[in-house]
Structures are given as structure tokens and as C-alpha cells.
mmCIF file of C-alpha atoms in Angstrom:
data_model
loop_
_atom_site.group_PDB
_atom_site.id
_atom_site.type_symbol
_atom_site.label_atom_id
_atom_site.label_comp_id
_atom_site.label_asym_id
_atom_site.label_seq_id
_atom_site.Cartn_x
_atom_site.Cartn_y
_atom_site.Cartn_z
ATOM 1 C CA MET K 1 28.906 -108.169 45.233
ATOM 2 C CA GLN K 2 29.512 -104.455 45.635
ATOM 3 C CA HIS K 3 28.219 -101.842 42.781
ATOM 4 C CA SER K 4 30.139 -98.718 42.333
ATOM 5 C CA ALA K 5 28.590 -95.557 41.463
ATOM 6 C CA PRO K 6 28.772 -94.267 38.072
ATOM 7 C CA PRO K 7 31.834 -92.008 37.262
ATOM 8 C CA LEU K 8 29.453 -89.024 36.262
ATOM 9 C CA PHE K 9 27.436 -89.429 39.399
ATOM 10 C CA ARG K 10 30.728 -89.301 41.375
ATOM 11 C CA GLN K 11 31.749 -86.269 39.700
ATOM 12 C CA GLY K 12 28.278 -84.628 39.914
ATOM 13 C CA VAL K 13 27.837 -84.754 43.343
ATOM 14 C CA PRO K 14 30.687 -82.305 44.414
ATOM 15 C CA ALA K 15 29.666 -80.053 41.751
ATOM 16 C CA LEU K 16 26.116 -79.932 42.813
ATOM 17 C CA VAL K 17 27.239 -79.403 46.162
ATOM 18 C CA LYS K 18 29.284 -76.623 45.198
ATOM 19 C CA LEU K 19 26.558 -74.935 42.907
ATOM 20 C CA ILE K 20 24.214 -75.233 46.197
ATOM 21 C CA VAL K 21 26.899 -73.357 48.388
ATOM 22 C CA CYS K 22 27.456 -70.812 46.006
ATOM 23 C CA LEU K 23 23.657 -70.091 45.372
ATOM 24 C CA SER K 24 23.247 -70.015 49.171
ATOM 25 C CA ILE K 25 26.025 -67.497 49.682
ATOM 26 C CA SER K 26 24.874 -65.215 46.915
ATOM 27 C CA ILE K 27 21.378 -65.234 48.581
ATOM 28 C CA ALA K 28 22.909 -64.537 51.712
ATOM 29 C CA LEU K 29 24.956 -61.949 50.437
ATOM 30 C CA MET K 30 21.916 -60.309 48.415
ATOM 31 C CA LEU K 31 19.708 -60.425 51.818
ATOM 32 C CA ILE K 32 22.539 -59.013 53.645
ATOM 33 C CA ASP K 33 23.269 -56.217 51.022
ATOM 34 C CA PHE K 34 19.432 -55.403 50.918
ATOM 35 C CA ARG K 35 19.195 -55.112 54.607
ATOM 36 C CA TYR K 36 22.533 -53.252 55.468
ATOM 37 C CA LYS K 37 23.689 -52.156 52.126
ATOM 38 C CA THR K 38 27.081 -53.406 52.545
ATOM 39 C CA LEU K 39 27.894 -53.957 48.908
ATOM 40 C CA ASN K 40 27.270 -50.006 48.167
ATOM 41 C CA PRO K 41 31.184 -49.005 48.696
ATOM 42 C CA ILE K 42 32.162 -51.882 46.283
ATOM 43 C CA ARG K 43 29.374 -50.989 43.785
ATOM 44 C CA ASP K 44 30.492 -47.350 43.701
ATOM 45 C CA ASN K 45 34.097 -48.312 43.073
ATOM 46 C CA VAL K 46 33.496 -50.635 40.463
ATOM 47 C CA ASN K 47 31.044 -47.891 38.843
ATOM 48 C CA TRP K 48 33.697 -45.124 38.979
ATOM 49 C CA ILE K 49 36.247 -47.616 37.261
ATOM 50 C CA LEU K 50 33.930 -48.640 34.392
ATOM 51 C CA ARG K 51 32.324 -45.140 33.865
ATOM 52 C CA PRO K 52 35.100 -43.871 31.609
ATOM 53 C CA LEU K 53 34.725 -47.302 29.636
ATOM 54 C CA GLU K 54 31.148 -46.551 29.178
ATOM 55 C CA TYR K 55 31.565 -43.252 27.951
ATOM 56 C CA VAL K 56 34.353 -44.456 25.480
ATOM 57 C CA MET K 57 31.916 -47.206 24.164
ATOM 58 C CA LEU K 58 28.932 -44.806 23.838
ATOM 59 C CA MET K 59 31.084 -42.132 22.202
ATOM 60 C CA PRO K 60 30.323 -43.376 18.434
ATOM 61 C CA ARG K 61 26.769 -43.531 19.188
ATOM 62 C CA ASN K 62 26.409 -40.005 20.692
ATOM 63 C CA VAL K 63 28.474 -38.529 17.646
ATOM 64 C CA PHE K 64 26.045 -40.059 15.273
ATOM 65 C CA ASP K 65 23.150 -38.801 17.127
ATOM 66 C CA ALA K 66 24.450 -35.390 17.544
ATOM 67 C CA SER K 67 25.266 -35.227 13.866
ATOM 68 C CA SER K 68 21.616 -36.250 13.078
ATOM 69 C CA GLU K 69 19.899 -33.857 15.173
ATOM 70 C CA TYR K 70 22.323 -31.129 13.848
ATOM 71 C CA PHE K 71 21.341 -31.724 10.294
ATOM 72 C CA THR K 72 17.682 -32.317 11.060
ATOM 73 C CA THR K 73 17.722 -28.978 12.993
ATOM 74 C CA ARG K 74 19.513 -27.069 10.107
ATOM 75 C CA GLY K 75 17.020 -28.443 7.613
ATOM 76 C CA THR K 76 14.105 -27.541 9.975
ATOM 77 C CA LEU K 77 15.358 -24.242 10.646
ATOM 78 C CA ASP K 78 15.787 -23.515 6.970
ATOM 79 C CA LYS K 79 12.177 -24.738 6.221
ATOM 80 C CA GLU K 80 11.006 -22.190 8.832
ATOM 81 C CA ASN K 81 13.090 -19.426 7.714
ATOM 82 C CA GLN K 82 11.549 -19.860 4.291
ATOM 83 C CA ALA K 83 7.975 -20.108 5.506
ATOM 84 C CA MET K 84 8.866 -16.954 7.443
ATOM 85 C CA LYS K 85 10.096 -15.217 4.460
ATOM 86 C CA VAL K 86 7.171 -16.131 2.497
ATOM 87 C CA ARG K 87 4.638 -15.180 5.395
ATOM 88 C CA GLN K 88 6.451 -11.734 5.566
ATOM 89 C CA ALA K 89 6.048 -11.066 2.136
ATOM 90 C CA GLU K 90 2.399 -11.930 2.482
ATOM 91 C CA LEU K 91 2.038 -9.560 5.244
ATOM 92 C CA SER K 92 3.727 -6.818 3.227
ATOM 93 C CA LEU K 93 1.543 -7.156 0.500
ATOM 94 C CA LEU K 94 -1.665 -7.011 2.695
ATOM 95 C CA ALA K 95 -0.082 -3.951 4.370
ATOM 96 C CA ASN K 96 0.350 -2.531 0.700
ATOM 97 C CA GLN K 97 -3.205 -3.389 -0.180
ATOM 98 C CA SER K 98 -4.622 -2.020 2.834
ATOM 99 C CA GLU K 99 -2.963 1.284 2.551
ATOM 100 C CA PHE K 100 -4.187 1.275 -1.266
ATOM 101 C CA LEU K 101 -7.648 0.583 -0.245
ATOM 102 C CA LEU K 102 -7.526 3.335 2.428
ATOM 103 C CA ILE K 103 -6.489 5.843 -0.092
ATOM 104 C CA GLU K 104 -9.155 4.664 -2.574
ATOM 105 C CA ASN K 105 -11.938 5.043 0.181
ATOM 106 C CA GLN K 106 -10.705 8.679 0.755
ATOM 107 C CA ASN K 107 -10.988 9.300 -3.065
ATOM 108 C CA LEU K 108 -14.439 7.924 -3.169
ATOM 109 C CA ARG K 109 -15.519 9.884 -0.310
ATOM 110 C CA GLN K 110 -14.108 13.111 -1.888
ATOM 111 C CA LEU K 111 -16.110 12.259 -5.245
ATOM 112 C CA MET K 112 -19.396 11.751 -3.103
ATOM 113 C CA ASP K 113 -18.961 15.170 -1.694
ATOM 114 C CA LEU K 114 -18.458 16.409 -5.015
ATOM 115 C CA GLN K 115 -21.475 14.930 -6.353
ATOM 116 C CA LYS K 116 -23.704 16.587 -3.640
ATOM 117 C CA GLN K 117 -22.272 20.198 -4.830
ATOM 118 C CA ILE K 118 -23.086 19.524 -8.514
ATOM 119 C CA PRO K 119 -26.272 20.606 -9.574
ATOM 120 C CA PHE K 120 -26.539 18.159 -12.515
ATOM 121 C CA LYS K 121 -26.327 14.506 -13.116
ATOM 122 C CA THR K 122 -22.773 12.482 -12.808
ATOM 123 C CA LEU K 123 -21.797 9.161 -13.427
ATOM 124 C CA PRO K 124 -19.214 7.264 -11.488
ATOM 125 C CA VAL K 125 -16.502 5.750 -13.842
ATOM 126 C CA GLU K 126 -13.302 3.755 -13.172
ATOM 127 C CA ILE K 127 -10.100 4.221 -15.309
ATOM 128 C CA LEU K 128 -9.307 0.693 -16.525
ATOM 129 C CA PHE K 129 -6.141 1.555 -18.261
ATOM 130 C CA ASN K 130 -4.102 3.564 -20.581
ATOM 131 C CA PRO K 131 -3.334 2.571 -23.971
ATOM 132 C CA PRO K 132 0.369 2.574 -24.916
ATOM 133 C CA ASN K 133 -0.152 5.151 -27.630
ATOM 134 C CA PRO K 134 2.972 7.805 -27.638
ATOM 135 C CA ILE K 135 1.208 10.239 -29.860
ATOM 136 C CA SER K 136 -2.189 10.833 -27.943
ATOM 137 C CA GLN K 137 -2.576 10.782 -24.411
ATOM 138 C CA ARG K 138 -6.024 8.971 -23.369
ATOM 139 C CA ILE K 139 -7.508 6.496 -20.988
ATOM 140 C CA VAL K 140 -10.025 3.768 -21.277
ATOM 141 C CA ILE K 141 -13.073 4.141 -18.558
ATOM 142 C CA ASN K 142 -15.460 1.271 -17.770
ATOM 143 C CA ARG K 143 -18.683 3.261 -18.777
ATOM 144 C CA GLY K 144 -20.106 3.568 -22.214
ATOM 145 C CA GLY K 145 -23.312 4.409 -24.268
ATOM 146 C CA HIS K 146 -25.182 1.817 -22.486
ATOM 147 C CA ASP K 147 -24.618 3.421 -19.401
ATOM 148 C CA GLY K 148 -25.780 6.872 -20.565
ATOM 149 C CA LEU K 149 -22.565 8.211 -21.294
ATOM 150 C CA LYS K 150 -22.195 10.548 -24.484
ATOM 151 C CA LEU K 151 -19.536 11.756 -26.872
ATOM 152 C CA GLY K 152 -18.012 15.197 -25.586
ATOM 153 C CA ASN K 153 -19.131 14.198 -21.851
ATOM 154 C CA PRO K 154 -16.170 15.885 -19.555
ATOM 155 C CA ILE K 155 -14.596 13.348 -17.037
ATOM 156 C CA ALA K 156 -13.418 14.964 -13.922
ATOM 157 C CA ASN K 157 -12.299 14.074 -10.199
ATOM 158 C CA ASP K 158 -12.340 16.101 -6.738
ATOM 159 C CA ALA K 159 -9.633 18.251 -8.041
ATOM 160 C CA GLY K 160 -10.959 19.214 -11.441
ATOM 161 C CA ILE K 161 -11.417 18.561 -15.109
ATOM 162 C CA LEU K 162 -9.189 15.328 -16.231
ATOM 163 C CA GLY K 163 -10.580 15.279 -20.029
ATOM 164 C CA GLN K 164 -13.375 14.579 -22.448
ATOM 165 C CA VAL K 165 -14.958 11.450 -23.868
ATOM 166 C CA VAL K 166 -13.766 11.168 -27.462
ATOM 167 C CA ARG K 167 -14.556 7.737 -28.407
ATOM 168 C CA LEU K 168 -17.703 5.707 -27.373
ATOM 169 C CA TYR K 169 -18.581 2.043 -27.004
ATOM 170 C CA ASP K 170 -21.282 0.232 -25.457
ATOM 171 C CA ARG K 171 -19.560 -0.594 -22.108
ATOM 172 C CA SER K 172 -16.430 1.361 -22.200
ATOM 173 C CA ALA K 173 -15.016 4.654 -23.680
ATOM 174 C CA GLU K 174 -11.921 6.668 -24.378
ATOM 175 C CA VAL K 175 -11.135 9.651 -22.852
ATOM 176 C CA SER K 176 -8.622 12.177 -24.137
ATOM 177 C CA LEU K 177 -6.811 14.001 -21.376
ATOM 178 C CA LEU K 178 -5.708 17.756 -21.016
ATOM 179 C CA GLU K 179 -2.267 16.929 -22.094
ATOM 180 C CA ASP K 180 -3.444 15.486 -25.323
ATOM 181 C CA ARG K 181 -1.919 17.380 -28.091
ATOM 182 C CA ASP K 182 -4.006 20.413 -29.315
ATOM 183 C CA PHE K 183 -6.886 19.345 -26.789
ATOM 184 C CA ALA K 184 -8.406 22.735 -25.887
ATOM 185 C CA VAL K 185 -10.590 23.810 -22.884
ATOM 186 C CA PRO K 186 -12.098 27.251 -22.779
ATOM 187 C CA VAL K 187 -11.318 28.637 -19.304
ATOM 188 C CA GLN K 188 -11.071 31.914 -17.493
ATOM 189 C CA VAL K 189 -8.838 33.062 -14.629
ATOM 190 C CA ALA K 190 -10.665 32.648 -11.360
ATOM 191 C CA ARG K 191 -8.836 36.029 -9.846
ATOM 192 C CA ASN K 192 -10.141 38.341 -12.470
ATOM 193 C CA GLY K 193 -12.520 36.310 -14.759
ATOM 194 C CA LEU K 194 -9.988 36.721 -17.774
ATOM 195 C CA ARG K 195 -11.122 34.353 -20.477
ATOM 196 C CA ALA K 196 -8.791 32.244 -22.594
ATOM 197 C CA ALA K 197 -8.300 28.705 -23.948
ATOM 198 C CA VAL K 198 -5.816 26.088 -22.620
ATOM 199 C CA PHE K 199 -4.205 23.503 -24.892
ATOM 200 C CA GLY K 200 -2.361 20.320 -24.620
ATOM 201 C CA ALA K 201 1.066 20.183 -25.854
ATOM 202 C CA GLY K 202 1.680 16.177 -25.656
ATOM 203 C CA ARG K 203 2.603 13.841 -23.200
ATOM 204 C CA GLY K 204 4.843 15.008 -20.492
ATOM 205 C CA ASN K 205 4.707 18.739 -21.706
ATOM 206 C CA PRO K 206 3.213 21.594 -19.539
ATOM 207 C CA LEU K 207 -0.240 23.010 -20.966
ATOM 208 C CA GLU K 208 -0.278 26.314 -22.816
ATOM 209 C CA LEU K 209 -2.422 29.077 -22.553
ATOM 210 C CA ARG K 210 -2.679 30.800 -25.941
ATOM 211 C CA TYR K 211 -3.720 33.808 -27.708
ATOM 212 C CA LEU K 212 -3.121 36.410 -24.935
ATOM 213 C CA PRO K 213 -1.581 39.970 -25.314
ATOM 214 C CA VAL K 214 1.671 40.677 -23.149
ATOM 215 C CA ALA K 215 -0.370 43.011 -21.112
ATOM 216 C CA SER K 216 -2.964 40.428 -19.710
ATOM 217 C CA ASP K 217 -3.476 40.427 -15.869
ATOM 218 C CA LEU K 218 -1.853 36.978 -15.240
ATOM 219 C CA GLU K 219 0.160 35.722 -12.116
ATOM 220 C CA VAL K 220 1.786 32.670 -11.432
ATOM 221 C CA GLY K 221 -0.204 30.723 -9.326
ATOM 222 C CA ASP K 222 -3.542 31.718 -10.686
ATOM 223 C CA VAL K 223 -6.227 29.074 -10.995
ATOM 224 C CA LEU K 224 -7.672 28.607 -14.546
ATOM 225 C CA ILE K 225 -11.429 27.161 -14.201
ATOM 226 C CA THR K 226 -13.768 26.404 -17.104
ATOM 227 C CA SER K 227 -15.591 29.229 -18.460
ATOM 228 C CA GLY K 228 -18.643 27.100 -20.024
ATOM 229 C CA ILE K 229 -18.865 29.007 -23.040
ATOM 230 C CA ASP K 230 -18.280 26.122 -25.236
ATOM 231 C CA GLY K 231 -21.340 24.510 -24.037
ATOM 232 C CA VAL K 232 -19.333 21.208 -23.340
ATOM 233 C CA TYR K 233 -17.885 21.877 -19.713
ATOM 234 C CA PRO K 234 -19.989 23.169 -16.766
ATOM 235 C CA PRO K 235 -18.574 26.563 -15.462
ATOM 236 C CA GLY K 236 -16.677 26.857 -12.493
ATOM 237 C CA PHE K 237 -14.532 23.420 -12.585
ATOM 238 C CA ALA K 238 -10.659 23.834 -12.111
ATOM 239 C CA VAL K 239 -8.431 22.962 -15.123
ATOM 240 C CA ALA K 240 -4.948 23.936 -14.332
ATOM 241 C CA VAL K 241 -2.559 26.343 -12.490
ATOM 242 C CA ILE K 242 -0.134 28.841 -14.066
ATOM 243 C CA SER K 243 3.164 27.743 -13.502
ATOM 244 C CA ARG K 244 5.380 30.055 -15.554
ATOM 245 C CA ILE K 245 4.924 33.383 -17.708
ATOM 246 C CA GLU K 246 7.371 34.382 -20.557
ATOM 247 C CA ARG K 247 6.155 37.936 -21.985
ATOM 248 C CA ASN K 248 7.675 38.765 -25.257
ATOM 249 C CA ALA K 249 6.850 42.762 -25.734
ATOM 250 C CA ASP K 250 8.435 43.160 -29.116
ATOM 251 C CA LYS K 251 5.464 40.462 -30.516
ATOM 252 C CA ASN K 252 3.094 41.651 -27.994
ATOM 253 C CA SER K 253 2.617 37.940 -26.825
ATOM 254 C CA SER K 254 2.923 35.868 -23.637
ATOM 255 C CA ASN K 255 3.831 32.281 -23.389
ATOM 256 C CA VAL K 256 1.892 30.917 -20.319
ATOM 257 C CA LEU K 257 2.597 27.643 -19.223
ATOM 258 C CA CYS K 258 0.311 25.777 -16.860
ATOM 259 C CA VAL K 259 0.155 22.083 -15.029
ATOM 260 C CA PRO K 260 -3.202 20.349 -14.644
ATOM 261 C CA VAL K 261 -4.633 20.214 -11.238
ATOM 262 C CA ALA K 262 -6.145 16.865 -11.298
ATOM 263 C CA ALA K 263 -3.582 14.062 -11.453
ATOM 264 C CA VAL K 264 -4.723 11.173 -13.635
ATOM 265 C CA ASN K 265 -1.955 8.778 -12.382
ATOM 266 C CA ARG K 266 -3.017 8.986 -8.875
ATOM 267 C CA TYR K 267 -6.731 7.683 -8.611
ATOM 268 C CA ARG K 268 -8.610 5.201 -10.566
ATOM 269 C CA GLN K 269 -12.041 6.461 -9.785
ATOM 270 C CA ALA K 270 -13.557 9.696 -11.332
ATOM 271 C CA LEU K 271 -16.772 11.138 -12.375
ATOM 272 C CA ALA K 272 -18.423 11.678 -15.849
ATOM 273 C CA LEU K 273 -20.303 14.780 -15.905
ATOM 274 C CA LEU K 274 -23.695 14.386 -17.795
ATOM 275 C CA TYR K 275 -23.779 18.181 -18.413
ATOM 276 C CA ASP K 276 -26.541 19.562 -20.732
ATOM 277 C CA PRO K 277 -26.283 23.275 -21.174
ATOM 278 C CA GLN K 278 -29.846 23.467 -22.242
ATOM 279 C CA PHE K 279 -31.296 22.291 -19.035
ATOM 280 C CA ASP K 280 -28.335 22.406 -16.406
ATOM 281 C CA ALA K 281 -27.010 26.138 -17.580
ATOM 282 C CA LYS K 282 -27.179 28.175 -14.408
ATOM 283 C CA PRO K 283 -25.623 31.591 -13.667
ATOM 284 C CA SER K 284 -22.301 31.379 -11.614
ATOM 285 C CA VAL K 285 -22.789 30.901 -7.950
ATOM 286 C CA VAL K 286 -21.066 33.881 -6.226
ATOM 287 C CA ASN K 287 -19.741 34.001 -2.564
ATOM 288 C CA LYS K 288 -20.268 37.349 -0.737
ATOM 289 C CA SER K 289 -17.266 37.782 1.569
ATOM 290 C CA SER K 290 -17.430 39.858 4.668
ATOM 291 C CA SER K 291 -15.228 42.719 2.930
ATOM 292 C CA GLY K 292 -18.118 43.072 -0.100
ATOM 293 C CA GLY K 293 -15.924 41.236 -2.630
ATOM 294 C CA ALA K 294 -17.091 38.143 -5.020
ATOM 295 C CA GLY K 295 -15.250 34.947 -5.524
ATOM 296 C CA VAL K 296 -16.165 32.387 -7.910
ATOM 297 C CA MET K 297 -16.914 28.999 -6.245
ATOM 298 C CA THR K 298 -14.953 26.195 -8.001
ATOM 299 C CA PRO K 299 -15.957 22.728 -7.321
ATOM 300 C CA GLY K 300 -13.211 20.747 -6.461
ATOM 301 C CA ARG K 301 -10.936 23.395 -5.446
ATOM 302 C CA ARG K 302 -12.542 26.435 -3.760
ATOM 303 C CA GLN K 303 -9.504 28.972 -3.651
ATOM 304 C CA THR K 304 -8.482 31.538 -6.382
ATOM 305 C CA ARG K 305 -4.829 30.608 -6.107
ATOM 306 C CA ALA K 306 -3.070 27.332 -5.759
ATOM 307 C CA ARG K 307 -2.089 25.891 -2.195
ATOM 308 C CA GLY K 308 1.541 26.716 -1.404
ATOM 309 C CA MET K 309 1.818 29.284 -4.224
ATOM 310 C CA GLN K 310 0.522 32.506 -2.645
#
């Protein structure tokens, strides 16, 4: 009795043989290609044909990546630009502050030099603010009665007189400036010793040299210094410079306008002059020149005519 093979077995044997043959051929080709590189031309041709298709297939992804990178780069650049602007503003502020400190340091050195020239006590002060008062021209300083300041003490800087203490507190004081209306300072002309009085005419107006006859020996550019006869201001400090002279022969009077030599809006540091005429009054210092003449030594301004007006 004969037994026949199952149908699946009869169909599977040729397929298995085919599979083994295909695998053998593939392995042989792989070994030949590995050894002799025989499939490189075929591979290159296939790659040349498929490369454009690959580019087309990758185009949506490349477009998406490029767009994302563009917007990311744009946002990053905007943030960096904003940070650079902030940094530039900070550096500009530091530069301005450095320049301000340099000017302030120079002013303090000048005040220290002035202190060495003054034979009486002084008190360094700092201008805190200028009260918004349209009628009076005053400033507030950071020293008061607790620091030894007294009513009437003059306030000056390296250029000359600024004003006088008119209201006193424990830790601060109000100073009336030269421009304050009807504020008077006894002065004399440094060039010839002519005595007069300088009066304030209000905010923004020039000072006035009053009560002088038309024949008075005055010239534009003359420096006016404190005479010291009032016992309040020490003698020899610069106050103002004559800027204009209007003579009226019919009334035998002169309208003399002056500008202060000490600019209150320029620096914040100044000196309070703790001057007591009973103990600090001394004769004027005279500087003998080589020609035998004499000139009054003015603390803070040593010439008898203003610079640039000679």
C-alpha cells in the first residue's frame, strides 16, 4: 500500500528550494560586491534616479524646519536687541554719572583749596533743593543750628558769595540768594576800592548797584567784592561783575547792573562762612606787585576784572 505525500508538503518543497537558492545567490552577490565592488554602478544609477524623489519627499519637512528656525531666530534677535538697548541705556547712565562725579570731585577740591585760604572757620554744606517759591529766591542746605550754623552766616563757593542764612532749623537751613528781591550786600570795587551796595531784583533779573552818582569811577567788567563793613560778610569775597552801566546826567544817577559770579545752579556743594568780626576781623591782605602797586586779594577770584572782559 503506497502512501502519498501531503499536498502542503508537495507544494512546500519547491518553494523551500527556491528560497534556499535565492538566499544563496544573494549571499554570493553580497560577497562578490564586498570583494570586487561590482554593484557600485548599479547603486549609483539607482541613487541618481531616486535622489530627486527624495528631495521632493523631504521638501515639506525642510520648509517647516526653515520656517521654525526663521521665527525662532527672529524672536531671539528681538530679545537680544532689546537687551542691548537696555544695556546701552545703563552704560549711558553710568557715563553721565561718572561725568557728574568728576565735576563734583573737582568742585570739592576747589572748596578744599578755598578752606585753606580762609583764616576763619568754615562748614561744608550741600544744597538739598530749591523751594518752588516764585516770590523769593532761596535754597535749602543740609546744615543747621545743631551743626554750629547761625542766622546771618554767609554761604559761598570757590567763585564767591552765594547768599546768607535767613531761617535756621536743627538739621537744615534756608539761604536767601543774591537774586532775592531787595537782598543787599555791602561791596566795593576791587579796582579802586569804591564802596556801594548790591541789591537783588528778583528771580532771573540782574543785580543792581544803587545809590551811586553819575561821575562814579565804574567800568563794565569791574569785580565787586565784599567790603566787610556790615560785620556779616568777611571782606574780600567776590560778589558780582558789572555787566552794564546806564548814566543819567539829568538826575545825576547811574543805573548799574551786575551778574553774580557764583552760579547757584552749577554745583551742590558750598561753604558756610562762620565769620565773627569780633575775633576774625583782620586788615585786608595787600599784594605788592613788582611795579609798586597794590591789589586786593579776593578769595575765590583773584583778578580785579572778570575773565574775558578785559
